[in-house]
Amino acid sequence: MASMYGSFAYNLERSNFVKLISLFGGLFILTFQLIKMYGWNFRLMVGLGIIFRLVFLFAIPNLSQDFYRFIWDGHWMASGISPYLFTPETYLDSPALMARQPFGLAQQLYEGMGALNGSHYTNYPPVNQLFFAIAALFGGKSILGSVIGLRVIVILADVGILYFGKKLLENLKIPVQNIFWYFLNPFIIIELTGNLHFEGVMLFFVVASIYFLQKRKWFLSAVLLGLSVSTKLIPLIFLPLFFQWFWNVSKLPQKHFDKLSVTTQKESNNVSTNHRIVFSFLKLSKFYLVVLGTVVITFLPFLSTEFIQNYIATSALWFQNFEFNASIYYIIRWIGFQVVGWNIIETVGKILPLVVIAFVLAMTFFRKNSALKQLITAMLFCILFYFLLSTTVHPWYIATPLLLSIFTKYRFPLLWSAMVMLSYAAYNGTQVEENFWLIAVEYLVIIGFAIWEIFFKKEDSSFSSQKPILDS
């Protein structure tokens, strides 16, 4: 397996889809068998997961050019200059700016990231930018050095997920070997460690936040959740779901209500209930304020009218301009072509986020989410719904539902982490031309399996050799 990862890291071109999918398919099957046979041996599994990641240490990512933009932003951050105020294209087209702020790697990084990326403002949040700056300082004028710096950060984040994920599984009385469906998954190793996507860093903050929430350390949980949002904005979708966790009055410690001065049992019950509701509302409000306050503090050094305009405009591109590996959206787009004769992405891109918000609110108020497993399951359903309606679903996005799923009884994200690699068939040299038959296969298999698991599967199961214990 290590030699297969080595071939993937150092001897693979993205356009060679047959080799890519063959190597990945072999690694996925071998990993499945490895966990089934030796998942009980925690130290062995951890050691192998780290070794497989270290195979990529000196490799330049071969499936994504995003890391060039990471290094670009990191150098400006390290120089004390906001990366949000100009594009790489603007810099290279301005001799005066280049003379005032010389940047030796500018042309090489711009060519690596491509004209499309280089013509837009960055939309990576501040905590992400901080890690980019650390990697740029580590690498100096060496692109490989910066890549190694980024890779060490991503690997450490995965080790952090392993640590808190194991503790959370133990607390939920789920077999700890479930964590290896994330930690040893070749999809995670290739897309995060290999291609340097920072979903793992964001997920580290998310899983640590959930762990401390279960420990009733709500302030630390809120800070960590805020840091996750400032790494990748996607955890914002989860915020409403915490409502029931704090609003469930039965979870609040009785010590807050024992000193009430009452004369009758009925009055005691009424006063205690009212007091619990007030206490719940205050806790919920504080939690949200700390989360949002953490996000605001991280953005504060960059705030300006120009920053806000650039950031909003760039973020809107993901909903109204870019298309890749979508599912339901492609059906809507086809209907639009039949009805009006053109691509309706600009209109649909404004409507679909509202539909997602409505779904999240419905999950918040009309589904029971007061137990931790229920809360995590609701998070899983919301991210699933969001991706099904998204115009762009890059492979590394699936890391989020995959990690959430190991704390639930659902396994369709594990299947998705394999099927999503079919989307790489779109890359043929410098051209990007999606194979809609493969996209149809991907989503028909995933949606079909998810429907079976959610609505028809009777018995809870795990791929572990030991079945998880259900919450009451």
CSV table of C-alpha atoms in Angstrom, one decimal:
chain,number,residue,atom,x,y,z
A,1,MET,CA,0.0,0.0,0.0
A,2,ALA,CA,2.9,2.4,0.8
A,3,SER,CA,4.3,1.7,-2.7
A,4,MET,CA,0.9,2.4,-4.3
A,5,TYR,CA,0.7,5.7,-2.4
A,6,GLY,CA,4.2,6.5,-3.6
A,7,SER,CA,3.2,5.8,-7.2
A,8,PHE,CA,0.1,8.0,-6.7
A,9,ALA,CA,2.3,10.8,-5.2
A,10,TYR,CA,5.3,10.9,-7.5
A,11,ASN,CA,4.3,9.1,-10.7
A,12,LEU,CA,0.8,10.1,-11.6
A,13,GLU,CA,-0.6,12.8,-13.9
A,14,ARG,CA,-4.2,13.9,-13.3
A,15,SER,CA,-5.1,13.3,-16.9
A,16,ASN,CA,-4.3,9.6,-16.6
A,17,PHE,CA,-7.7,8.7,-15.2
A,18,VAL,CA,-7.3,4.9,-15.8
A,19,LYS,CA,-4.2,4.8,-13.6
A,20,LEU,CA,-5.7,7.2,-11.1
A,21,ILE,CA,-8.9,5.3,-10.5
A,22,SER,CA,-7.1,1.9,-10.6
A,23,LEU,CA,-4.6,2.9,-7.9
A,24,PHE,CA,-7.3,4.5,-5.8
A,25,GLY,CA,-9.7,1.5,-6.2
A,26,GLY,CA,-6.9,-0.9,-5.2
A,27,LEU,CA,-6.1,1.2,-2.2
A,28,PHE,CA,-9.7,1.5,-1.1
A,29,ILE,CA,-10.3,-2.2,-1.3
A,30,LEU,CA,-7.0,-3.0,0.6
A,31,THR,CA,-7.9,-0.4,3.3
A,32,PHE,CA,-11.3,-1.9,3.7
A,33,GLN,CA,-9.8,-5.3,4.3
A,34,LEU,CA,-7.0,-3.9,6.5
A,35,ILE,CA,-9.5,-2.3,8.9
A,36,LYS,CA,-11.8,-5.3,8.9
A,37,MET,CA,-8.9,-7.6,9.8
A,38,TYR,CA,-6.8,-5.4,12.1
A,39,GLY,CA,-9.0,-2.6,13.2
A,40,TRP,CA,-8.8,-3.8,16.8
A,41,ASN,CA,-5.0,-3.1,16.7
A,42,PHE,CA,-5.1,0.7,17.4
A,43,ARG,CA,-1.4,1.3,17.4
A,44,LEU,CA,-0.8,-0.6,14.2
A,45,MET,CA,-3.6,1.4,12.4
A,46,VAL,CA,-2.3,4.7,13.7
A,47,GLY,CA,1.2,3.9,12.6
A,48,LEU,CA,0.2,2.9,9.2
A,49,GLY,CA,-2.0,6.0,8.8
A,50,ILE,CA,1.0,8.2,9.7
A,51,ILE,CA,3.4,6.3,7.4
A,52,PHE,CA,1.1,6.5,4.4
A,53,ARG,CA,0.8,10.3,5.0
A,54,LEU,CA,4.6,10.7,5.2
A,55,VAL,CA,5.0,9.0,1.8
A,56,PHE,CA,3.6,12.3,0.4
A,57,LEU,CA,5.9,14.5,2.4
A,58,PHE,CA,8.1,15.7,-0.5
A,59,ALA,CA,5.5,15.4,-3.3
A,60,ILE,CA,4.1,18.3,-5.2
A,61,PRO,CA,0.3,17.9,-5.4
A,62,ASN,CA,-0.7,16.4,-8.7
A,63,LEU,CA,-4.5,16.6,-8.6
A,64,SER,CA,-5.1,20.2,-7.6
A,65,GLN,CA,-3.3,23.6,-8.2
A,66,ASP,CA,-4.9,25.3,-5.3
A,67,PHE,CA,-1.8,25.0,-3.2
A,68,TYR,CA,-0.1,27.6,-5.4
A,69,ARG,CA,-2.7,30.1,-4.3
A,70,PHE,CA,-2.2,29.1,-0.7
A,71,ILE,CA,1.5,29.9,-0.9
A,72,TRP,CA,0.8,33.1,-2.7
A,73,ASP,CA,-1.6,34.3,0.0
A,74,GLY,CA,0.8,33.0,2.7
A,75,HIS,CA,3.7,35.2,1.4
A,76,TRP,CA,1.6,38.3,1.5
A,77,MET,CA,0.3,37.5,5.0
A,78,ALA,CA,3.8,36.8,6.2
A,79,SER,CA,4.8,40.3,4.8
A,80,GLY,CA,2.0,42.0,6.7
A,81,ILE,CA,0.0,42.7,3.6
A,82,SER,CA,-3.7,41.7,3.3
A,83,PRO,CA,-4.1,39.1,0.5
A,84,TYR,CA,-7.7,40.1,0.2
A,85,LEU,CA,-7.1,43.5,-1.5
A,86,PHE,CA,-5.7,42.5,-4.9
A,87,THR,CA,-5.5,39.6,-7.2
A,88,PRO,CA,-2.4,37.9,-8.5
A,89,GLU,CA,-3.3,39.2,-12.0
A,90,THR,CA,-3.5,42.7,-10.7
A,91,TYR,CA,-0.1,42.5,-9.1
A,92,LEU,CA,1.6,41.1,-12.2
A,93,ASP,CA,0.0,43.8,-14.3
A,94,SER,CA,1.2,46.6,-12.1
A,95,PRO,CA,4.9,47.4,-12.5
A,96,ALA,CA,4.7,50.0,-9.8
A,97,LEU,CA,3.2,47.5,-7.3
A,98,MET,CA,5.8,44.9,-8.3
A,99,ALA,CA,8.6,47.4,-7.7
A,100,ARG,CA,7.2,48.5,-4.3
A,101,GLN,CA,6.6,44.9,-3.2
A,102,PRO,CA,9.0,42.6,-5.0
A,103,PHE,CA,7.9,38.9,-4.9
A,104,GLY,CA,10.4,36.5,-6.4
A,105,LEU,CA,8.0,33.5,-6.7
A,106,ALA,CA,5.1,35.6,-8.2
A,107,GLN,CA,5.3,34.5,-11.8
A,108,GLN,CA,5.9,30.9,-11.0
A,109,LEU,CA,3.0,30.7,-8.5
A,110,TYR,CA,0.7,32.5,-10.9
A,111,GLU,CA,1.4,30.1,-13.7
A,112,GLY,CA,0.9,27.2,-11.3
A,113,MET,CA,-2.5,28.4,-10.0
A,114,GLY,CA,-3.7,29.3,-13.5
A,115,ALA,CA,-5.4,32.4,-15.0
A,116,LEU,CA,-8.8,31.6,-13.6
A,117,ASN,CA,-7.7,31.4,-10.0
A,118,GLY,CA,-5.2,34.3,-10.4
A,119,SER,CA,-7.9,36.6,-11.8
A,120,HIS,CA,-10.1,36.4,-8.6
A,121,TYR,CA,-9.7,37.7,-5.1
A,122,THR,CA,-8.9,35.2,-2.4
A,123,ASN,CA,-11.8,33.9,-0.4
A,124,TYR,CA,-9.9,31.8,2.2
A,125,PRO,CA,-10.8,32.9,5.7
A,126,PRO,CA,-8.3,34.3,8.1
A,127,VAL,CA,-7.4,31.2,10.1
A,128,ASN,CA,-6.6,29.5,6.8
A,129,GLN,CA,-4.5,32.5,5.9
A,130,LEU,CA,-2.6,32.2,9.1
A,131,PHE,CA,-1.6,28.6,8.3
A,132,PHE,CA,-0.6,29.7,4.8
A,133,ALA,CA,1.7,32.3,6.3
A,134,ILE,CA,3.3,29.8,8.6
A,135,ALA,CA,4.0,27.5,5.6
A,136,ALA,CA,5.3,30.4,3.5
A,137,LEU,CA,7.7,31.4,6.3
A,138,PHE,CA,8.8,27.8,6.7
A,139,GLY,CA,9.4,27.4,3.0
A,140,GLY,CA,10.9,30.8,2.2
A,141,LYS,CA,11.7,31.1,-1.5
A,142,SER,CA,11.2,27.3,-2.0
A,143,ILE,CA,7.8,26.1,-3.3
A,144,LEU,CA,8.6,22.6,-2.1
A,145,GLY,CA,9.5,24.0,1.3
A,146,SER,CA,6.1,25.7,1.6
A,147,VAL,CA,4.4,22.5,0.4
A,148,ILE,CA,6.1,20.6,3.2
A,149,GLY,CA,5.0,23.2,5.7
A,150,LEU,CA,1.4,23.0,4.5
A,151,ARG,CA,1.5,19.2,4.6
A,152,VAL,CA,2.8,19.1,8.2
A,153,ILE,CA,-0.1,21.3,9.3
A,154,VAL,CA,-2.6,19.0,7.5
A,155,ILE,CA,-1.1,15.9,9.0
A,156,LEU,CA,-1.1,17.4,12.5
A,157,ALA,CA,-4.8,18.3,12.0
A,158,ASP,CA,-5.6,14.7,11.1
A,159,VAL,CA,-3.8,13.5,14.2
A,160,GLY,CA,-5.9,15.9,16.2
A,161,ILE,CA,-9.0,14.5,14.6
A,162,LEU,CA,-7.8,11.0,15.5
A,163,TYR,CA,-7.3,12.1,19.2
A,164,PHE,CA,-10.6,13.8,19.7
A,165,GLY,CA,-12.5,11.5,17.4
A,166,LYS,CA,-11.4,8.5,19.5
A,167,LYS,CA,-12.4,10.2,22.7
A,168,LEU,CA,-15.8,11.1,21.3
A,169,LEU,CA,-16.4,7.6,20.0
A,170,GLU,CA,-15.6,6.2,23.5
A,171,ASN,CA,-18.0,8.6,25.1
A,172,LEU,CA,-20.7,7.7,22.6
A,173,LYS,CA,-20.0,4.0,23.2
A,174,ILE,CA,-19.2,3.4,19.6
A,175,PRO,CA,-16.2,1.2,18.6
A,176,VAL,CA,-13.1,3.4,18.4
A,177,GLN,CA,-12.0,1.6,15.2
A,178,ASN,CA,-14.7,3.6,13.4
A,179,ILE,CA,-12.2,6.5,13.4
A,180,PHE,CA,-10.0,4.6,10.9
A,181,TRP,CA,-12.7,4.9,8.2
A,182,TYR,CA,-11.5,8.5,8.2
A,183,PHE,CA,-7.9,8.2,9.3
A,184,LEU,CA,-6.9,5.4,7.0
A,185,ASN,CA,-9.3,6.2,4.1
A,186,PRO,CA,-7.2,6.7,0.9
A,187,PHE,CA,-9.6,9.4,-0.1
A,188,ILE,CA,-8.6,11.4,3.0
A,189,ILE,CA,-4.9,10.7,2.7
A,190,ILE,CA,-4.8,11.6,-1.0
A,191,GLU,CA,-7.1,14.7,-1.0
A,192,LEU,CA,-6.0,16.2,2.3
A,193,THR,CA,-2.4,15.2,2.9
A,194,GLY,CA,-1.6,14.7,-0.8
A,195,ASN,CA,-3.4,17.6,-2.4
A,196,LEU,CA,-3.2,19.9,0.6
A,197,HIS,CA,-6.9,20.8,1.1
A,198,PHE,CA,-7.7,22.3,4.5
A,199,GLU,CA,-11.0,20.5,5.1
A,200,GLY,CA,-9.0,18.4,7.7
A,201,VAL,CA,-8.0,21.5,9.6
A,202,MET,CA,-11.5,22.8,9.7
A,203,LEU,CA,-12.8,19.4,10.8
A,204,PHE,CA,-10.3,19.2,13.6
A,205,PHE,CA,-11.9,22.3,15.1
A,206,VAL,CA,-15.4,20.9,14.5
A,207,VAL,CA,-14.7,17.5,16.2
A,208,ALA,CA,-12.9,19.2,19.1
A,209,SER,CA,-15.8,21.6,19.5
A,210,ILE,CA,-18.3,18.7,19.6
A,211,TYR,CA,-16.1,16.9,22.1
A,212,PHE,CA,-16.0,19.8,24.5
A,213,LEU,CA,-19.7,20.5,24.0
A,214,GLN,CA,-20.4,17.0,25.2
A,215,LYS,CA,-18.1,17.8,28.2
A,216,ARG,CA,-20.4,20.8,28.8
A,217,LYS,CA,-17.5,23.2,28.3
A,218,TRP,CA,-19.6,25.3,26.0
A,219,PHE,CA,-17.3,28.4,25.9
A,220,LEU,CA,-14.3,26.4,24.6
A,221,SER,CA,-16.7,24.5,22.2
A,222,ALA,CA,-17.9,27.8,20.9
A,223,VAL,CA,-14.4,29.3,20.3
A,224,LEU,CA,-13.4,26.1,18.5
A,225,LEU,CA,-16.5,26.2,16.3
A,226,GLY,CA,-15.7,29.9,15.5
A,227,LEU,CA,-12.2,28.9,14.5
A,228,SER,CA,-13.6,26.2,12.2
A,229,VAL,CA,-15.8,28.8,10.5
A,230,SER,CA,-12.7,31.1,10.1
A,231,THR,CA,-10.9,28.2,8.5
A,232,LYS,CA,-13.7,27.2,6.1
A,233,LEU,CA,-17.1,28.9,6.1
A,234,ILE,CA,-19.0,25.6,5.7
A,235,PRO,CA,-19.6,25.0,9.5
A,236,LEU,CA,-21.9,28.1,9.5
A,237,ILE,CA,-24.6,25.7,8.2
A,238,PHE,CA,-24.5,23.8,11.5
A,239,LEU,CA,-25.1,26.8,13.8
A,240,PRO,CA,-28.9,26.6,14.0
A,241,LEU,CA,-28.8,22.9,14.9
A,242,PHE,CA,-27.3,23.6,18.3
A,243,PHE,CA,-30.6,25.2,19.4
A,244,GLN,CA,-32.1,22.1,20.9
A,245,TRP,CA,-28.9,21.1,22.6
A,246,PHE,CA,-29.1,24.2,24.8
A,247,TRP,CA,-32.9,24.5,24.8
A,248,ASN,CA,-33.4,21.0,26.2
A,249,VAL,CA,-34.1,21.9,29.8
A,250,SER,CA,-33.6,18.4,31.0
A,251,LYS,CA,-29.9,18.7,30.3
A,252,LEU,CA,-29.3,21.6,32.6
A,253,PRO,CA,-27.7,20.9,36.0
A,254,GLN,CA,-30.2,20.8,38.9
A,255,LYS,CA,-27.9,22.8,41.1
A,256,HIS,CA,-29.0,26.0,39.3
A,257,PHE,CA,-32.6,25.5,40.5
A,258,ASP,CA,-32.3,24.0,44.0
A,259,LYS,CA,-32.2,27.3,45.8
A,260,LEU,CA,-35.6,28.6,44.5
A,261,SER,CA,-37.9,30.0,47.2
A,262,VAL,CA,-41.3,28.4,46.7
A,263,THR,CA,-44.3,27.3,48.9
A,264,THR,CA,-46.0,24.5,47.0
A,265,GLN,CA,-45.0,21.6,44.8
A,266,LYS,CA,-46.9,23.0,41.8
A,267,GLU,CA,-45.3,26.4,42.2
A,268,SER,CA,-41.9,24.7,42.6
A,269,ASN,CA,-42.4,22.9,39.3
A,270,ASN,CA,-43.6,26.1,37.5
A,271,VAL,CA,-40.8,28.3,38.8
A,272,SER,CA,-38.1,25.6,38.1
A,273,THR,CA,-39.3,25.1,34.5
A,274,ASN,CA,-39.4,28.9,33.9
A,275,HIS,CA,-36.0,29.3,35.4
A,276,ARG,CA,-34.6,26.5,33.2
A,277,ILE,CA,-36.1,28.1,30.1
A,278,VAL,CA,-34.4,31.4,30.9
A,279,PHE,CA,-31.2,29.7,31.7
A,280,SER,CA,-31.3,27.7,28.4
A,281,PHE,CA,-32.0,30.9,26.4
A,282,LEU,CA,-29.0,32.7,28.1
A,283,LYS,CA,-26.7,29.7,27.4
A,284,LEU,CA,-27.8,29.4,23.8
A,285,SER,CA,-27.3,33.2,23.3
A,286,LYS,CA,-23.9,33.2,24.8
A,287,PHE,CA,-22.8,30.2,22.7
A,288,TYR,CA,-23.9,31.9,19.5
A,289,LEU,CA,-22.3,35.2,20.6
A,290,VAL,CA,-19.0,33.5,21.3
A,291,VAL,CA,-19.0,31.6,18.0
A,292,LEU,CA,-19.7,34.8,16.0
A,293,GLY,CA,-17.5,36.9,18.2
A,294,THR,CA,-14.6,34.5,17.5
A,295,VAL,CA,-15.2,34.8,13.7
A,296,VAL,CA,-15.4,38.6,13.9
A,297,ILE,CA,-12.2,38.8,15.9
A,298,THR,CA,-10.3,36.7,13.3
A,299,PHE,CA,-11.6,38.9,10.4
A,300,LEU,CA,-11.1,42.2,12.3
A,301,PRO,CA,-7.5,42.9,11.1
A,302,PHE,CA,-8.7,42.8,7.5
A,303,LEU,CA,-11.9,44.7,7.7
A,304,SER,CA,-12.4,47.4,5.2
A,305,THR,CA,-15.0,48.4,2.6
A,306,GLU,CA,-12.8,47.0,-0.2
A,307,PHE,CA,-12.3,43.7,1.7
A,308,ILE,CA,-16.0,43.2,2.2
A,309,GLN,CA,-16.8,43.9,-1.5
A,310,ASN,CA,-14.1,41.6,-2.7
A,311,TYR,CA,-14.9,38.8,-0.3
A,312,ILE,CA,-18.6,38.8,-1.0
A,313,ALA,CA,-18.1,39.0,-4.8
A,314,THR,CA,-15.6,36.1,-4.8
A,315,SER,CA,-17.8,33.9,-2.5
A,316,ALA,CA,-20.8,34.5,-4.8
A,317,LEU,CA,-18.9,33.0,-7.7
A,318,TRP,CA,-19.2,29.6,-6.1
A,319,PHE,CA,-23.0,29.8,-6.3
A,320,GLN,CA,-23.5,31.7,-9.5
A,321,ASN,CA,-20.6,31.0,-11.8
A,322,PHE,CA,-18.8,27.7,-11.1
A,323,GLU,CA,-20.1,24.2,-11.9
A,324,PHE,CA,-18.4,20.9,-11.2
A,325,ASN,CA,-19.7,17.4,-10.2
A,326,ALA,CA,-23.1,18.7,-9.2
A,327,SER,CA,-26.2,16.5,-9.0
A,328,ILE,CA,-29.7,18.0,-8.6
A,329,TYR,CA,-28.4,21.3,-9.9
A,330,TYR,CA,-27.5,19.7,-13.3
A,331,ILE,CA,-31.0,18.4,-13.6
A,332,ILE,CA,-32.4,21.9,-12.9
A,333,ARG,CA,-29.9,23.4,-15.4
A,334,TRP,CA,-31.1,20.9,-18.1
A,335,ILE,CA,-34.7,21.9,-17.4
A,336,GLY,CA,-33.7,25.5,-17.7
A,337,PHE,CA,-32.1,24.9,-21.1
A,338,GLN,CA,-35.3,23.2,-22.3
A,339,VAL,CA,-37.6,26.0,-21.0
A,340,VAL,CA,-35.6,29.3,-21.6
A,341,GLY,CA,-32.7,28.1,-23.8
A,342,TRP,CA,-29.7,29.2,-21.7
A,343,ASN,CA,-27.8,28.3,-18.5
A,344,ILE,CA,-29.9,29.6,-15.5
A,345,ILE,CA,-27.0,29.3,-12.9
A,346,GLU,CA,-27.1,33.0,-12.0
A,347,THR,CA,-30.8,32.8,-11.0
A,348,VAL,CA,-30.7,29.3,-9.5
A,349,GLY,CA,-27.5,30.1,-7.6
A,350,LYS,CA,-29.4,32.7,-5.6
A,351,ILE,CA,-32.4,30.5,-4.9
A,352,LEU,CA,-30.7,27.2,-3.9
A,353,PRO,CA,-29.0,28.7,-0.8
A,354,LEU,CA,-32.4,29.8,0.4
A,355,VAL,CA,-33.8,26.3,0.0
A,356,VAL,CA,-30.8,24.9,2.0
A,357,ILE,CA,-31.4,27.5,4.8
A,358,ALA,CA,-35.1,26.4,4.9
A,359,PHE,CA,-34.0,22.7,5.2
A,360,VAL,CA,-31.6,23.5,8.0
A,361,LEU,CA,-34.3,25.4,9.9
A,362,ALA,CA,-36.7,22.5,9.4
A,363,MET,CA,-34.1,20.1,10.8
A,364,THR,CA,-33.5,22.5,13.7
A,365,PHE,CA,-37.1,22.9,14.8
A,366,PHE,CA,-39.0,19.8,13.6
A,367,ARG,CA,-36.5,17.1,14.3
A,368,LYS,CA,-35.3,15.9,17.7
A,369,ASN,CA,-31.6,16.9,18.0
A,370,SER,CA,-31.2,17.1,21.8
A,371,ALA,CA,-28.9,14.0,22.1
A,372,LEU,CA,-25.4,14.2,20.7
A,373,LYS,CA,-25.8,11.4,18.2
A,374,GLN,CA,-29.0,13.1,17.0
A,375,LEU,CA,-27.2,16.4,16.7
A,376,ILE,CA,-24.4,14.9,14.6
A,377,THR,CA,-26.8,13.0,12.5
A,378,ALA,CA,-28.7,16.3,11.8
A,379,MET,CA,-25.4,17.9,10.8
A,380,LEU,CA,-24.8,15.0,8.4
A,381,PHE,CA,-28.2,15.3,6.8
A,382,CYS,CA,-27.8,19.1,6.4
A,383,ILE,CA,-24.4,18.8,4.7
A,384,LEU,CA,-25.7,16.1,2.5
A,385,PHE,CA,-28.7,18.3,1.4
A,386,TYR,CA,-26.3,21.2,0.8
A,387,PHE,CA,-24.0,19.3,-1.4
A,388,LEU,CA,-26.9,17.7,-3.4
A,389,LEU,CA,-28.1,21.2,-4.2
A,390,SER,CA,-24.6,22.8,-4.8
A,391,THR,CA,-23.4,23.9,-8.2
A,392,THR,CA,-19.9,22.8,-7.3
A,393,VAL,CA,-18.9,19.6,-5.3
A,394,HIS,CA,-15.1,19.1,-5.5
A,395,PRO,CA,-14.0,15.7,-4.2
A,396,TRP,CA,-12.4,17.0,-1.0
A,397,TYR,CA,-15.7,18.4,0.1
A,398,ILE,CA,-16.8,14.9,1.0
A,399,ALA,CA,-14.4,14.8,3.9
A,400,THR,CA,-17.0,16.6,6.1
A,401,PRO,CA,-19.9,14.1,5.7
A,402,LEU,CA,-17.4,11.3,5.9
A,403,LEU,CA,-16.1,12.3,9.3
A,404,LEU,CA,-19.6,13.1,10.7
A,405,SER,CA,-20.8,9.7,9.6
A,406,ILE,CA,-18.4,7.7,11.8
A,407,PHE,CA,-20.4,9.0,14.8
A,408,THR,CA,-23.7,7.8,13.4
A,409,LYS,CA,-25.2,4.6,12.0
A,410,TYR,CA,-25.0,5.8,8.4
A,411,ARG,CA,-22.3,4.7,6.0
A,412,PHE,CA,-23.3,6.3,2.6
A,413,PRO,CA,-20.6,9.0,3.0
A,414,LEU,CA,-17.9,6.2,3.1
A,415,LEU,CA,-19.2,4.9,-0.2
A,416,TRP,CA,-19.3,8.5,-1.5
A,417,SER,CA,-15.6,9.0,-0.6
A,418,ALA,CA,-14.9,6.2,-3.1
A,419,MET,CA,-17.4,7.2,-5.8
A,420,VAL,CA,-16.5,10.9,-5.8
A,421,MET,CA,-13.1,10.0,-7.4
A,422,LEU,CA,-15.0,9.3,-10.6
A,423,SER,CA,-15.2,13.1,-11.0
A,424,TYR,CA,-11.5,13.2,-12.0
A,425,ALA,CA,-12.5,11.8,-15.4
A,426,ALA,CA,-13.3,15.4,-16.2
A,427,TYR,CA,-9.6,16.4,-16.4
A,428,ASN,CA,-8.1,15.6,-19.8
A,429,GLY,CA,-4.8,17.5,-20.1
A,430,THR,CA,-5.6,21.2,-19.9
A,431,GLN,CA,-9.3,20.7,-20.7
A,432,VAL,CA,-12.1,20.1,-18.1
A,433,GLU,CA,-14.9,18.2,-19.7
A,434,GLU,CA,-17.2,16.3,-17.4
A,435,ASN,CA,-18.5,12.9,-18.1
A,436,PHE,CA,-22.2,13.1,-17.2
A,437,TRP,CA,-22.6,9.4,-17.4
A,438,LEU,CA,-20.0,8.9,-14.6
A,439,ILE,CA,-21.6,11.7,-12.6
A,440,ALA,CA,-25.0,10.0,-13.0
A,441,VAL,CA,-23.5,6.7,-11.8
A,442,GLU,CA,-21.9,8.4,-8.8
A,443,TYR,CA,-25.0,10.1,-7.6
A,444,LEU,CA,-27.5,7.3,-8.4
A,445,VAL,CA,-25.4,4.9,-6.3
A,446,ILE,CA,-24.9,7.4,-3.4
A,447,ILE,CA,-28.5,8.6,-3.3
A,448,GLY,CA,-29.9,5.1,-3.7
A,449,PHE,CA,-27.7,3.8,-0.9
A,450,ALA,CA,-28.5,6.7,1.3
A,451,ILE,CA,-32.3,6.3,0.8
A,452,TRP,CA,-32.0,2.6,1.6
A,453,GLU,CA,-30.0,3.4,4.8
A,454,ILE,CA,-32.3,6.2,6.0
A,455,PHE,CA,-35.7,4.7,5.2
A,456,PHE,CA,-35.5,1.0,4.7
A,457,LYS,CA,-32.6,-0.5,6.5
A,458,LYS,CA,-33.9,-2.1,9.7
A,459,GLU,CA,-30.8,-3.1,11.6
A,460,ASP,CA,-28.1,-0.7,12.7
A,461,SER,CA,-24.7,-1.8,11.6
A,462,SER,CA,-21.0,-0.8,11.6
A,463,PHE,CA,-18.2,-2.0,9.4
A,464,SER,CA,-16.4,-2.7,12.7
A,465,SER,CA,-16.1,-6.2,14.1
A,466,GLN,CA,-18.0,-5.0,17.1
A,467,LYS,CA,-21.5,-3.4,16.9
A,468,PRO,CA,-21.9,0.1,18.4
A,469,ILE,CA,-24.1,0.6,21.4
A,470,LEU,CA,-27.1,2.8,20.7
A,471,ASP,CA,-28.1,5.8,22.7
A,472,SER,CA,-31.2,5.4,24.8
